[in-house]
Coordinates of C-alpha atoms and ligand atoms in Angstrom, one line a residue:
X19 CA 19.1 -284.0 -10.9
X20 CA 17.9 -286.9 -12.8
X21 CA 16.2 -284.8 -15.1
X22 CA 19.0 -283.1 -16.3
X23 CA 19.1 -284.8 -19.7
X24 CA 15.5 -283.7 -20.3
X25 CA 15.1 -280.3 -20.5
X26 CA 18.0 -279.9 -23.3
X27 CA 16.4 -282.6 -24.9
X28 CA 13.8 -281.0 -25.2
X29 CA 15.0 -277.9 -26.1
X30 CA 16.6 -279.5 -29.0
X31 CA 13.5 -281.3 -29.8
X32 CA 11.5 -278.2 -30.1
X33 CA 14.3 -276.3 -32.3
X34 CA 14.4 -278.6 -34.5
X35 CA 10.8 -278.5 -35.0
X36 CA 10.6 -274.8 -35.0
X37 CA 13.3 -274.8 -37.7
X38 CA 11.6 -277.5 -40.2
X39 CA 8.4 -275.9 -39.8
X40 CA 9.4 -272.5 -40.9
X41 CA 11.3 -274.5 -43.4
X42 CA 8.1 -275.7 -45.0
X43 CA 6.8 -272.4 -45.0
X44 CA 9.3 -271.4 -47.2
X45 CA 9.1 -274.2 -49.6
X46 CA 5.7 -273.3 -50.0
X47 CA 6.6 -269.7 -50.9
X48 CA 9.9 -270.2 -52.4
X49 CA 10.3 -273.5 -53.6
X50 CA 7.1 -275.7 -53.3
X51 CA 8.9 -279.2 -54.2
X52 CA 12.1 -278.8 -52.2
X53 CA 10.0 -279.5 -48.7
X54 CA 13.3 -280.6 -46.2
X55 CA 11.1 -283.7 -45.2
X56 CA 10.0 -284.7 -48.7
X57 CA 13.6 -284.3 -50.3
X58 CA 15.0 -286.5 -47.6
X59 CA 12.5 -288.9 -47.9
X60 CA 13.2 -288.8 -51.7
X61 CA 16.5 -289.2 -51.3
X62 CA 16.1 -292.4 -49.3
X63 CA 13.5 -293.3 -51.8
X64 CA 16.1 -293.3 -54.9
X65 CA 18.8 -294.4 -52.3
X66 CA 17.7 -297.6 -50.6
X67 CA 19.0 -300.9 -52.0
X68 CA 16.4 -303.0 -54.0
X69 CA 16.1 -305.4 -50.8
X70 CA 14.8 -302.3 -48.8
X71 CA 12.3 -301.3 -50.9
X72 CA 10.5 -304.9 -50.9
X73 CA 10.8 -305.1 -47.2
X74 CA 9.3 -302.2 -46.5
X75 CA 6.7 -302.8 -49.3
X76 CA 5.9 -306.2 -47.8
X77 CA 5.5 -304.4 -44.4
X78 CA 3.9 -301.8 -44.9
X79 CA 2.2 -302.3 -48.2
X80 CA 0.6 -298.9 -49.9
X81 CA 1.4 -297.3 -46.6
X82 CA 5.5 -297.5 -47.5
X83 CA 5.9 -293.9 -48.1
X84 CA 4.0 -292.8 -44.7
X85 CA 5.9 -295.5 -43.0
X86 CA 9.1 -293.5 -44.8
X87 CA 8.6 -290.5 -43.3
X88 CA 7.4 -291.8 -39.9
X89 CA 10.7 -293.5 -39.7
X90 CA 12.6 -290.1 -40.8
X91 CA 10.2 -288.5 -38.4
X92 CA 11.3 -290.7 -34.8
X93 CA 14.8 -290.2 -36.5
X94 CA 15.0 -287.0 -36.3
X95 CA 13.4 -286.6 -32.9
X96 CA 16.1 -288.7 -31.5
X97 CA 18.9 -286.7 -33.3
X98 CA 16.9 -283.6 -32.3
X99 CA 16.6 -284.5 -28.6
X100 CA 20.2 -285.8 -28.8
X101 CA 21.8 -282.4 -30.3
X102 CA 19.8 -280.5 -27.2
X103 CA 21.5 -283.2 -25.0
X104 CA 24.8 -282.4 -26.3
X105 CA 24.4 -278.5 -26.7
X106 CA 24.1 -278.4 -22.9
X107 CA 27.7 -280.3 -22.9
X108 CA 29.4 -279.0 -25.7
X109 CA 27.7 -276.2 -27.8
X110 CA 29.5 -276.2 -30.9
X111 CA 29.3 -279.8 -31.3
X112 CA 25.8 -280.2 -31.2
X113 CA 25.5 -277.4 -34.2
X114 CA 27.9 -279.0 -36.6
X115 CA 25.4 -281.8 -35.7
X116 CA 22.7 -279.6 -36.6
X117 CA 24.5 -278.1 -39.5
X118 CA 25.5 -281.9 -41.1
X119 CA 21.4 -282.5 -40.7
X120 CA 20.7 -279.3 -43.0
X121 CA 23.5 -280.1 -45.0
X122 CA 22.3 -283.5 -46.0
X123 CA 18.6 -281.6 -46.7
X124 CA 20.5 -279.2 -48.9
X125 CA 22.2 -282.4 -50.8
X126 CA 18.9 -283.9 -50.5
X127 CA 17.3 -281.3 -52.0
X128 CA 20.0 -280.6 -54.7
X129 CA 19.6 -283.9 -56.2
X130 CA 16.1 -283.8 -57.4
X131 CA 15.2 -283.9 -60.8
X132 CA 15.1 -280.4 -62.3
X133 CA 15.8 -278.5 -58.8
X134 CA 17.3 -275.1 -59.4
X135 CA 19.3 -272.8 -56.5
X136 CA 15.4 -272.0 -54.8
X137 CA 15.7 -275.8 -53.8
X138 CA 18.5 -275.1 -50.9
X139 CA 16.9 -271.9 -49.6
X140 CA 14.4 -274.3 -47.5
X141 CA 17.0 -276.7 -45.6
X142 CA 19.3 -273.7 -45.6
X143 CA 16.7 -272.1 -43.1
X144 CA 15.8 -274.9 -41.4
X145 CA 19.3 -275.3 -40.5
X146 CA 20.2 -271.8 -38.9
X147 CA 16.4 -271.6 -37.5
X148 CA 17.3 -274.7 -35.3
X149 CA 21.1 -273.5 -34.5
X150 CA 19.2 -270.2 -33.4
X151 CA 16.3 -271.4 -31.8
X152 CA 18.5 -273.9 -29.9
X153 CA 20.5 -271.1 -28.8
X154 CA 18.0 -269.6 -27.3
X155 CA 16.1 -272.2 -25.5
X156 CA 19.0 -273.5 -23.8
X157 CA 19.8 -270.2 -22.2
X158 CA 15.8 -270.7 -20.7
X159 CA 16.7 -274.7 -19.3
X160 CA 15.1 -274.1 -15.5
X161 CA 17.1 -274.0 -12.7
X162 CA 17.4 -277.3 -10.3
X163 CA 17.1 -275.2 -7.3
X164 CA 14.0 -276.5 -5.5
X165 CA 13.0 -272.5 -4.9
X166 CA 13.0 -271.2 -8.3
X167 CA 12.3 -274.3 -10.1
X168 CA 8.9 -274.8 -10.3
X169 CA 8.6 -271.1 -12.3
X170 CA 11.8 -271.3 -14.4
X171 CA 10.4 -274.8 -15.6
X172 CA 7.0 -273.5 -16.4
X173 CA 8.5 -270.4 -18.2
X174 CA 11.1 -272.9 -20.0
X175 CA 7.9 -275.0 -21.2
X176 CA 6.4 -272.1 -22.6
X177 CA 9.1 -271.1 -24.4
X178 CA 9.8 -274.8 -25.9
X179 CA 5.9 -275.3 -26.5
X180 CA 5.8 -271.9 -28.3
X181 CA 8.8 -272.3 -30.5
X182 CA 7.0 -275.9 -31.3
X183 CA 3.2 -274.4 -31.9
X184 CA 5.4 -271.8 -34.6
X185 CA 7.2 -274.6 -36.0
X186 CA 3.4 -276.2 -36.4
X187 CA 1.1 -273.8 -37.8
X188 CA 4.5 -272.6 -40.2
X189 CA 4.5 -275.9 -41.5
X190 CA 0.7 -276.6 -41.9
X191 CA 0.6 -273.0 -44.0
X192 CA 3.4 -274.3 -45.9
X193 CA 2.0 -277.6 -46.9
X194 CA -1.2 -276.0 -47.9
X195 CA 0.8 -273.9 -50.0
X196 CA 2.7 -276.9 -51.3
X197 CA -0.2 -278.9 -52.3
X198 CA -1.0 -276.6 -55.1
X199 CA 2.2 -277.1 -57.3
X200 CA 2.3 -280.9 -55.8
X201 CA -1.4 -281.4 -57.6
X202 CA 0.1 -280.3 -61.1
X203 CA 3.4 -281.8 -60.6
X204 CA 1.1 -285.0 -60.9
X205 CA -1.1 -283.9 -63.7
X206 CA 2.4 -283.1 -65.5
X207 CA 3.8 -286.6 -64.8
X208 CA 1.2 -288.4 -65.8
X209 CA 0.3 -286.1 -69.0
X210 CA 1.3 -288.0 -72.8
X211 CA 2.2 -285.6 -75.3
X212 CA 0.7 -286.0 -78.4
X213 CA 2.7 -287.1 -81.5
X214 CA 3.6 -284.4 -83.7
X215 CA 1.6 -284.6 -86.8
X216 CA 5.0 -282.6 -88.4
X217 CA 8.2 -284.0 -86.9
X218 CA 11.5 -281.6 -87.1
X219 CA 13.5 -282.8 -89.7
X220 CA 16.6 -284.9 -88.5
X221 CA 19.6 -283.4 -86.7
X222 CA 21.8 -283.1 -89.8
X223 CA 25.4 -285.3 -89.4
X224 CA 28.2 -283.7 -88.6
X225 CA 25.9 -280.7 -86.4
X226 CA 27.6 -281.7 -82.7
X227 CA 31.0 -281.7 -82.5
X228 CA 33.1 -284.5 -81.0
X229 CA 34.9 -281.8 -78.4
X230 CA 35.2 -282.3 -74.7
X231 CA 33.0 -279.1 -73.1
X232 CA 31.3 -277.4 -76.1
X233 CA 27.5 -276.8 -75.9
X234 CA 25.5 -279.9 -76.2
X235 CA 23.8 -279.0 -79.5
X236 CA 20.4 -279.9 -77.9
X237 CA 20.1 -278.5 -73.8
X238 CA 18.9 -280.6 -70.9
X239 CA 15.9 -279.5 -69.8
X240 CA 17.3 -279.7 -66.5
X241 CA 20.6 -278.0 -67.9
X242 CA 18.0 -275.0 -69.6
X243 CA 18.8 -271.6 -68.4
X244 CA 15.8 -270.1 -66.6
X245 CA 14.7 -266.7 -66.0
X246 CA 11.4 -265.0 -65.2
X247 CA 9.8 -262.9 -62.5
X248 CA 7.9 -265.5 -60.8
X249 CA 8.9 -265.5 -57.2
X250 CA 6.2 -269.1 -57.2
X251 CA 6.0 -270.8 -60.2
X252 CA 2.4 -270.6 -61.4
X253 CA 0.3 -273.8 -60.9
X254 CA -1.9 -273.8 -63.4
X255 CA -4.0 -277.1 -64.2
X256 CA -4.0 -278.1 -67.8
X257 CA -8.0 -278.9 -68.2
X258 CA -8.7 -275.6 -66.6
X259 CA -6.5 -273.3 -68.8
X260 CA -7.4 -271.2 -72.0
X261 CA -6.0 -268.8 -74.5
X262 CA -7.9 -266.1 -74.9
X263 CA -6.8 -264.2 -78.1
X264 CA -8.4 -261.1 -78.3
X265 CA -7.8 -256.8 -79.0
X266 CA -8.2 -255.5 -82.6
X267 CA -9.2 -258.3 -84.1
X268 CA -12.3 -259.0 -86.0
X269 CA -12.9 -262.5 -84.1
X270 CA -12.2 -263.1 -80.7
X271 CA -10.5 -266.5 -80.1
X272 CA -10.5 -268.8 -77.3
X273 CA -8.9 -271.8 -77.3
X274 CA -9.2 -274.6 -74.6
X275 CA -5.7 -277.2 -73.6
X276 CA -8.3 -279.9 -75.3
X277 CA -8.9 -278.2 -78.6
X278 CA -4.9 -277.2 -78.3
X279 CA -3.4 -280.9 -78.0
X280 CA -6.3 -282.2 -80.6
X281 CA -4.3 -279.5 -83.6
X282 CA -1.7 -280.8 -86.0
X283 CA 1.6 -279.9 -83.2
X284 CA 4.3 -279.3 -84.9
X285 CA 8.1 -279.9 -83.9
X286 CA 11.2 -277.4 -84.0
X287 CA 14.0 -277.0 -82.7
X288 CA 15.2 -272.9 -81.9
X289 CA 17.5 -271.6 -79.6
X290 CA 16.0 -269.3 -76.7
X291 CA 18.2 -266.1 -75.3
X292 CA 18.1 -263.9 -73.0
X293 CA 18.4 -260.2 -73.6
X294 CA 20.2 -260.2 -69.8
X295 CA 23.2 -262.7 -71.6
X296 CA 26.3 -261.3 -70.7
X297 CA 29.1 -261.9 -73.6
X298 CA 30.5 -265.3 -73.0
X299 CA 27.3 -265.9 -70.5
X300 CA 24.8 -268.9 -70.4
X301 CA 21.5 -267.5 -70.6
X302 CA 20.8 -269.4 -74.0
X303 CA 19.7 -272.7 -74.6
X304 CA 18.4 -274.9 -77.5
X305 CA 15.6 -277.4 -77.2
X306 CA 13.3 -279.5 -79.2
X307 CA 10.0 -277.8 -78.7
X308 CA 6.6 -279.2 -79.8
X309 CA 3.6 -277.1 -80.6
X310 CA 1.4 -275.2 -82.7
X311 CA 1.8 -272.1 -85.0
X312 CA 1.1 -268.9 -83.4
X313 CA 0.4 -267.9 -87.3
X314 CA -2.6 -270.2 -87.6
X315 CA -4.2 -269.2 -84.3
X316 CA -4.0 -265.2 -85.1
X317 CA -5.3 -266.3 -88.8
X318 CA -8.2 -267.4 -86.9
X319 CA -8.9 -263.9 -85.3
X320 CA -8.2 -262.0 -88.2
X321 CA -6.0 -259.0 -86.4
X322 CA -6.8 -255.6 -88.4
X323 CA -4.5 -254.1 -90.9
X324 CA -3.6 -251.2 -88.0
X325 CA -2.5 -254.0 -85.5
X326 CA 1.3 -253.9 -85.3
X327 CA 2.1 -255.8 -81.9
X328 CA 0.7 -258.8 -79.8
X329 CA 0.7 -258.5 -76.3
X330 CA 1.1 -262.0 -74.6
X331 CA 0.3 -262.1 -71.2
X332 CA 1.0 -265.2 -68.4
X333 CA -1.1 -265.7 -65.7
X334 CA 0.9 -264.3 -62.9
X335 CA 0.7 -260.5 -65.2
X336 CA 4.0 -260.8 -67.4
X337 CA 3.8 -259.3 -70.4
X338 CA 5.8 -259.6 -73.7
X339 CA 5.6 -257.2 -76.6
X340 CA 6.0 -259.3 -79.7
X341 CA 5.9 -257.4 -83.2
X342 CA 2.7 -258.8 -85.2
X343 CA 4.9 -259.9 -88.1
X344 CA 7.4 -262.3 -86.5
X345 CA 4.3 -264.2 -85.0
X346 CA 2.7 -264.2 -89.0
X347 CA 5.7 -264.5 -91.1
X348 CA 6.7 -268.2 -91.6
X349 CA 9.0 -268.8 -89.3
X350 CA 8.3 -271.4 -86.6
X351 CA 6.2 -268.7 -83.6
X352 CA 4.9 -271.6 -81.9
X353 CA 2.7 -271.9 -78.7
X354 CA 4.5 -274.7 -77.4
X355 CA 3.5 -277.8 -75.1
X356 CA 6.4 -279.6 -75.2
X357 CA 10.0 -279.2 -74.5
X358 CA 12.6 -282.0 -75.5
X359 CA 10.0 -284.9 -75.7
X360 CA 8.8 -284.2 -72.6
X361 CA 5.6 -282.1 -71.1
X362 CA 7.0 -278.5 -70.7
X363 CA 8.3 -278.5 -67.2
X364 CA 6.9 -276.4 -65.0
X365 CA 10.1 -273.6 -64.6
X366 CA 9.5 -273.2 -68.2
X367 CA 5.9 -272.5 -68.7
X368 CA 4.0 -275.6 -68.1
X369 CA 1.3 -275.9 -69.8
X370 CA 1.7 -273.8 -72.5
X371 CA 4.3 -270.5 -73.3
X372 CA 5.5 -268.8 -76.6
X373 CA 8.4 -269.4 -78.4
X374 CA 9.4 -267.1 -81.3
X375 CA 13.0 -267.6 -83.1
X376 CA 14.2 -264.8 -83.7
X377 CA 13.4 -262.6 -80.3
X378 CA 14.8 -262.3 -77.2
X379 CA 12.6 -263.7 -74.3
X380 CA 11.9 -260.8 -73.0
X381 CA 10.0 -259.9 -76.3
X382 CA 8.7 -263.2 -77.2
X383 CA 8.9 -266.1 -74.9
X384 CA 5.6 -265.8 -72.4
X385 CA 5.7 -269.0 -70.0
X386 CA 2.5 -269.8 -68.8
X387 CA 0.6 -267.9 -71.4
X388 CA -3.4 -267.3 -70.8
X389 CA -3.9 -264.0 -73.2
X390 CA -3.0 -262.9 -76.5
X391 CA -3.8 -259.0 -77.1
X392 CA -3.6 -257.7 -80.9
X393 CA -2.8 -254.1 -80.3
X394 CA 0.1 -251.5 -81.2
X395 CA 3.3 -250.6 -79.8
X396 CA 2.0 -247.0 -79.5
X397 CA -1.1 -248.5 -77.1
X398 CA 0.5 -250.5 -74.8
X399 CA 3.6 -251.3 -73.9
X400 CA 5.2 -254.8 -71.7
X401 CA 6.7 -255.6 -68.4
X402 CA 10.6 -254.7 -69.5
X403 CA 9.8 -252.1 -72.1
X404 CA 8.3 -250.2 -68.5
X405 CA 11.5 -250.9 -66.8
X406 CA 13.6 -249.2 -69.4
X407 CA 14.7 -252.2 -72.2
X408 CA 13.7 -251.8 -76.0
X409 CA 10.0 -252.3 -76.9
X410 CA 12.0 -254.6 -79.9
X411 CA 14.3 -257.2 -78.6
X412 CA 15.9 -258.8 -82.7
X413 CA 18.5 -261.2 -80.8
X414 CA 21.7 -259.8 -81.8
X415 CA 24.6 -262.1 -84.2
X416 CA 26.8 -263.4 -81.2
X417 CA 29.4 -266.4 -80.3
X418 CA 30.9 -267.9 -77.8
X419 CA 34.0 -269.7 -76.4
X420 CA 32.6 -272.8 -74.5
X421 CA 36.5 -274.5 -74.3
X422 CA 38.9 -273.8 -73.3
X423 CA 37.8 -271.2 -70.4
X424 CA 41.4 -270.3 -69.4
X425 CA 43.8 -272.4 -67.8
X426 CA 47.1 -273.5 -68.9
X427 CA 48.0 -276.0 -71.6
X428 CA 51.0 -277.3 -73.4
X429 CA 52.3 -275.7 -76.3
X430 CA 51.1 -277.3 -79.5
X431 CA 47.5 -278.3 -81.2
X432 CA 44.8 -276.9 -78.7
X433 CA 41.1 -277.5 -80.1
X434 CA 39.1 -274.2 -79.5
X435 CA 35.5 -274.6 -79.9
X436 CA 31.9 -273.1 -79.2
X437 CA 29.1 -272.2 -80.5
X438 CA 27.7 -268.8 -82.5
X439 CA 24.0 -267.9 -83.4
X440 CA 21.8 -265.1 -85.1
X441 CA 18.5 -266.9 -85.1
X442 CA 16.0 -266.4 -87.6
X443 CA 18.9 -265.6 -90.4
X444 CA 22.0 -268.2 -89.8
X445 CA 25.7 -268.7 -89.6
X446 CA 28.2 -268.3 -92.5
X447 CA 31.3 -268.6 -90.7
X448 CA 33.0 -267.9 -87.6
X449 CA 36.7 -267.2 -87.2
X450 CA 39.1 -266.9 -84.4
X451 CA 41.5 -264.2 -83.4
X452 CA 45.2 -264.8 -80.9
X453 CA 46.1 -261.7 -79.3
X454 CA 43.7 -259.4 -81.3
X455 CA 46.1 -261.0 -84.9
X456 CA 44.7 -261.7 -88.0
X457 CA 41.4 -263.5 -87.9
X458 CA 41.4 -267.0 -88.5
X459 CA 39.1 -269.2 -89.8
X460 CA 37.4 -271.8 -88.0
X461 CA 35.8 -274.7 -88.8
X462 CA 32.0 -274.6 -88.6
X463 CA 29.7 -278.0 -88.5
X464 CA 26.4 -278.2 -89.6
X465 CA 23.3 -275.8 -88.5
X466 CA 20.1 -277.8 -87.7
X467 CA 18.5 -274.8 -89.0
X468 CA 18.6 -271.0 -89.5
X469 CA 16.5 -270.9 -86.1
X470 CA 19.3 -272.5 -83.9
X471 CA 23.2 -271.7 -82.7
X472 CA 25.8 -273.6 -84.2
X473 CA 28.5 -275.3 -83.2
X474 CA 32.7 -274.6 -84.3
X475 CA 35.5 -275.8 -83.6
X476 CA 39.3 -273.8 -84.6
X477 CA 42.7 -276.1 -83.7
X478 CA 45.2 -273.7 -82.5
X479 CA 48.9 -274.3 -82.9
X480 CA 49.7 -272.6 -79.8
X481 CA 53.3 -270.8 -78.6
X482 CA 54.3 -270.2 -75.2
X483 CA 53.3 -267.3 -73.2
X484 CA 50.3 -265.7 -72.4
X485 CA 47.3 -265.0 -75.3
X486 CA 43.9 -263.7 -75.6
X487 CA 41.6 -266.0 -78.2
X488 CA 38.8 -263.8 -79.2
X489 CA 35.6 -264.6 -81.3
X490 CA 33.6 -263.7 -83.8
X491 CA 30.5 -265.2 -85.9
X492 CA 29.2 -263.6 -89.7
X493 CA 25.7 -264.4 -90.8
X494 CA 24.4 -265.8 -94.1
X495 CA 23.2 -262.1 -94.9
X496 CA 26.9 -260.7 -94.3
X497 CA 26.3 -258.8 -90.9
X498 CA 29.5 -259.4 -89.0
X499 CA 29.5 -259.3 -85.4
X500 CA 31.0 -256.1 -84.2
X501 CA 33.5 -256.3 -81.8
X502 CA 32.3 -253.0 -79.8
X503 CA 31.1 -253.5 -76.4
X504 CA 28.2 -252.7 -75.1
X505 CA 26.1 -254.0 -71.9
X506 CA 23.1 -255.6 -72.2
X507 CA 21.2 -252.5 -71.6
X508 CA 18.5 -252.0 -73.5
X509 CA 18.3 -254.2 -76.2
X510 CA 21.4 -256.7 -75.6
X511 CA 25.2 -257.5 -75.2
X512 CA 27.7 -256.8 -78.1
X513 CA 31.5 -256.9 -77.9
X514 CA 33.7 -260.1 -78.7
X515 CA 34.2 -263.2 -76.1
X516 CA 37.4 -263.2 -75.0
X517 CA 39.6 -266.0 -73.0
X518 CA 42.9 -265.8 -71.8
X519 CA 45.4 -268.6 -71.7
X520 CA 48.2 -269.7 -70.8
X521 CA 50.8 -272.2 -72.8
X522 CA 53.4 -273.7 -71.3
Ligands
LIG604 N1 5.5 -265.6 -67.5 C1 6.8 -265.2 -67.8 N2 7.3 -265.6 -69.0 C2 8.6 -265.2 -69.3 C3 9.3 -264.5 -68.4 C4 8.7 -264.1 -67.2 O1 9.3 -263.4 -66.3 N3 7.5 -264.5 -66.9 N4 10.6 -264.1 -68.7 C5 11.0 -264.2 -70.1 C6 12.4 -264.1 -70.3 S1 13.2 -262.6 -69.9 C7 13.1 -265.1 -70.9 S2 14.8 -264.9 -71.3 C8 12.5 -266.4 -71.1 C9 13.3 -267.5 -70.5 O2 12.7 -268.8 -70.7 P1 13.2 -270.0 -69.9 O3 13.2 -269.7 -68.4 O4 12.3 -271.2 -70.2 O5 14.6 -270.3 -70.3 O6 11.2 -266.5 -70.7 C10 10.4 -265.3 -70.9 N5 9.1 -265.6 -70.5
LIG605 MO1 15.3 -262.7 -70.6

């Protein structure tokens, strides 16, 4: 009888470990810097007052961090040992516990630099692996009965012991798989980018907008859109990549990070799509990129006169189908290191990917980027041209409503205002529509450059009732953007973005 307490405990001790440890297995699949442990500890990290921090420096010296996640370790053995006590009292108690504890991993996890959705998936599991696991070791607590006792207590330590030894070699695996991305993480963060030797000339005045919700002219890279087939983004070590550039060309190139960040980079700033953007969707983004012409580097191979395509490739076998002239013509096709001032983060390519104005991703953008292949559209063709999208991705002339999205406003002045882009040719002027009426004119601020969107702005005298503002952009060569809709299947989205509101 005195021992009731102990076998719950333990039951909740050895759920909880079963739980984190699968948990760091799938970190290290899924999401390699959102270990539950580590985010936590971060969290504390960024967390604890100024006064905490020297303490535990003074105490512990070097050692802080391990002494960190020590302490978070006995914490959560006594919470763990203390939801088992209480699942044997009152079940659904114990699992809000449990599901507060994943909760806070999930927060933890949410709130670190550049995390994406991926980050929760780890704490998520953790969370229902323990409320299952607890469960089901509960049901085996032995009986007190002095017959059966001594069996139902050897079988209930088998079953805690087993769920713990899961838990273990789950979590070893995962931190082995974890170490990989941790290793470049650090070589990222402690990389300088070289200064360009051509800076982008300076955002012009006037280009952003003063309007509450628009598009920051110039994306976060934390706030970049990101999309790519990479299930575990690729580690790859700067000092051990190359470029090999290769195919119908007359001389094969290879090009080491060294000799890359030694060349005269270049800066530029061009707005990235999506051939998956919806109308009115957020796959786009524009950033400062720094890096070196793709046009000097395929100089250097000398690509026959029959070549009429470059195949990039990435190191985890994506492939992008990029016609030969957008990467010779003079427009800024850049193999780019940096992204906003900063390394290339590692969701976007790090160390090296393409960026082409002008294309769609798809067709253009390789992250991680290991192989150039001169060839021809009728020899080989690329990852989404084989899944039925055009073998040329031209990003389409397209705008967008950023405010307002819908809601209801007073009758009067409401400022209407987004952005519109066709990169690679430029914006001549957007104009607005009410209720499919005349189109209006809007007023259109100043384009960093023919390569990225631009922003606009229209003040609507508005009447009551319900109305439909639609959109529409023009480019400098005259195209106008057609206001027939279709999907973004094969070669991308057309049709007008359309919001409804309501005046009061
Ligand atoms: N290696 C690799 N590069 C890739 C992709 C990919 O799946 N793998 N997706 C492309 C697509 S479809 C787009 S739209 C852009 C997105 O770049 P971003 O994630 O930096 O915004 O990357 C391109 N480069
Ligand atoms: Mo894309």
């Amino acid at each position: 009888m005195r021992r009731q307490w102990l076998w719950p405990a333990l039951a909740g001790v050895a759920a909880v470990a079963f739980g984190l440890g699968v948990a760091e297995l799938v970190a290290g699949l899924l999401a390699p810097r959102a270990s539950p442990l580590l985010v936590v500890g971060s969290l504390m990290i960024d967390l604890a007052p100024p006064w905490a921090k020297d303490a535990a420096i003074a105490l512990f010296g070097t050692a802080d961090k391990i002494a960190l996640l020590v302490g978070i370790g006995l914490v959560l053995v006594a919470l763990a040992a203390f939801a088992g006590w209480l699942h044997a009292r009152r079940p659904l108690l114990a699992r809000l516990l449990i599901v507060a504890g994943g909760i806070f991993g999930i927060v933890a996890a949410m709130t670190r630099e550049g995390s994406s959705l991926l980050d929760a998936i780890p704490a998520t599991v953790a969370l229902v692996a323990a409320v299952l696991a607890l469960s089901a070791l509960q049901k085996r607590t032995p009986a007190e009965s002095p017959r059966d006792g001594d069996l139902s207590r050897r079988r209930f330590l088998g079953w805690a012991g087993g769920a713990t030894a899961i838990g273990a070699v789950a979590a070893l695996g995962g931190i082995a798989l974890q170490a990989g991305a941790r290793a470049v993480t650090a070589v990222r963060d402690t990389f300088v980018l070289p200064r360009a030797a051509t800076t982008a000339p300076p955002v012009p005045a006037g280009a952003e907008l003063a309007v509450d919700g628009i598009s920051p002219l110039v994306t976060p890279n934390a706030e970049f859109y990101r999309i790519d087939t990479a299930l575990q983004v690729p580690n790859l070590d700067p000092t051990q990549w190359s470029l090999r550039i290769h195919g119908l060309v007359e001389n094969e190139v290879v090009l080491t990070w060294d000799e890359l960040i030694a060349l005269p980079l270049e800066e530029s700033y061009t707005t990235l799509m999506c051939v998956s953007n919806e109308v009115g969707g957020g796959l786009i983004g524009n950033a400062l990129w720094l890096g070196y012409p793709l046009r000097e580097l395929l100089t250097r191979a000398k690509p026959a006169g029959s070549a009429d395509m470059v195949l990039s490739r990435s190191s985890d076998g994506f492939t992008a189908s990029s016609p030969i002239e957008a990467l010779t013509d003079d427009r800024n096709a850049i193999l780019a290191v940096g992204m906003n001032g900063e390394p290339l983060p590692l969701e976007h390519g790090f160390p090296v990917r393409m960026v082409v104005p002008g294309l769609y991703g798809y067709v253009s953008a390789t992250k991680w980027v290991t192989e150039l292949e001169v060839t021809r559209f009728d020899a080989r063709t690329a990852y989404w041209t084989d899944r039925g999208w055009s073998e040329r991705g031209p990003i389409k002339i397209s705008s967008r409503i950023d405010v307002p999205r819908g809601g209801s406003f007073d009758a009067g002045d409401v400022v209407v205002a987004g952005v519109a882009w066709h990169q690679h040719t430029g914006i001549a002027k957007v104009e607005v529509s009410v209720d499919e009426g005349p189109w209006r004119e809007a007023e259109l601020a100043a384009a960093i450059n023919v390569d990225t969107w631009v922003q606009w702005r229209y003040v609507w005298d508005a009447d009551p009732g319900q109305h439909v503002l639609r959109v529409r952009a023009t480019s400098v060569d005259g195209e106008v953007q057609t206001g027939e809709e279709q999907g973004v299947v094969p070669d991308g989205a057309t049709g007008y973005d359309a919001v409804g509101i309501d005046i009061r």
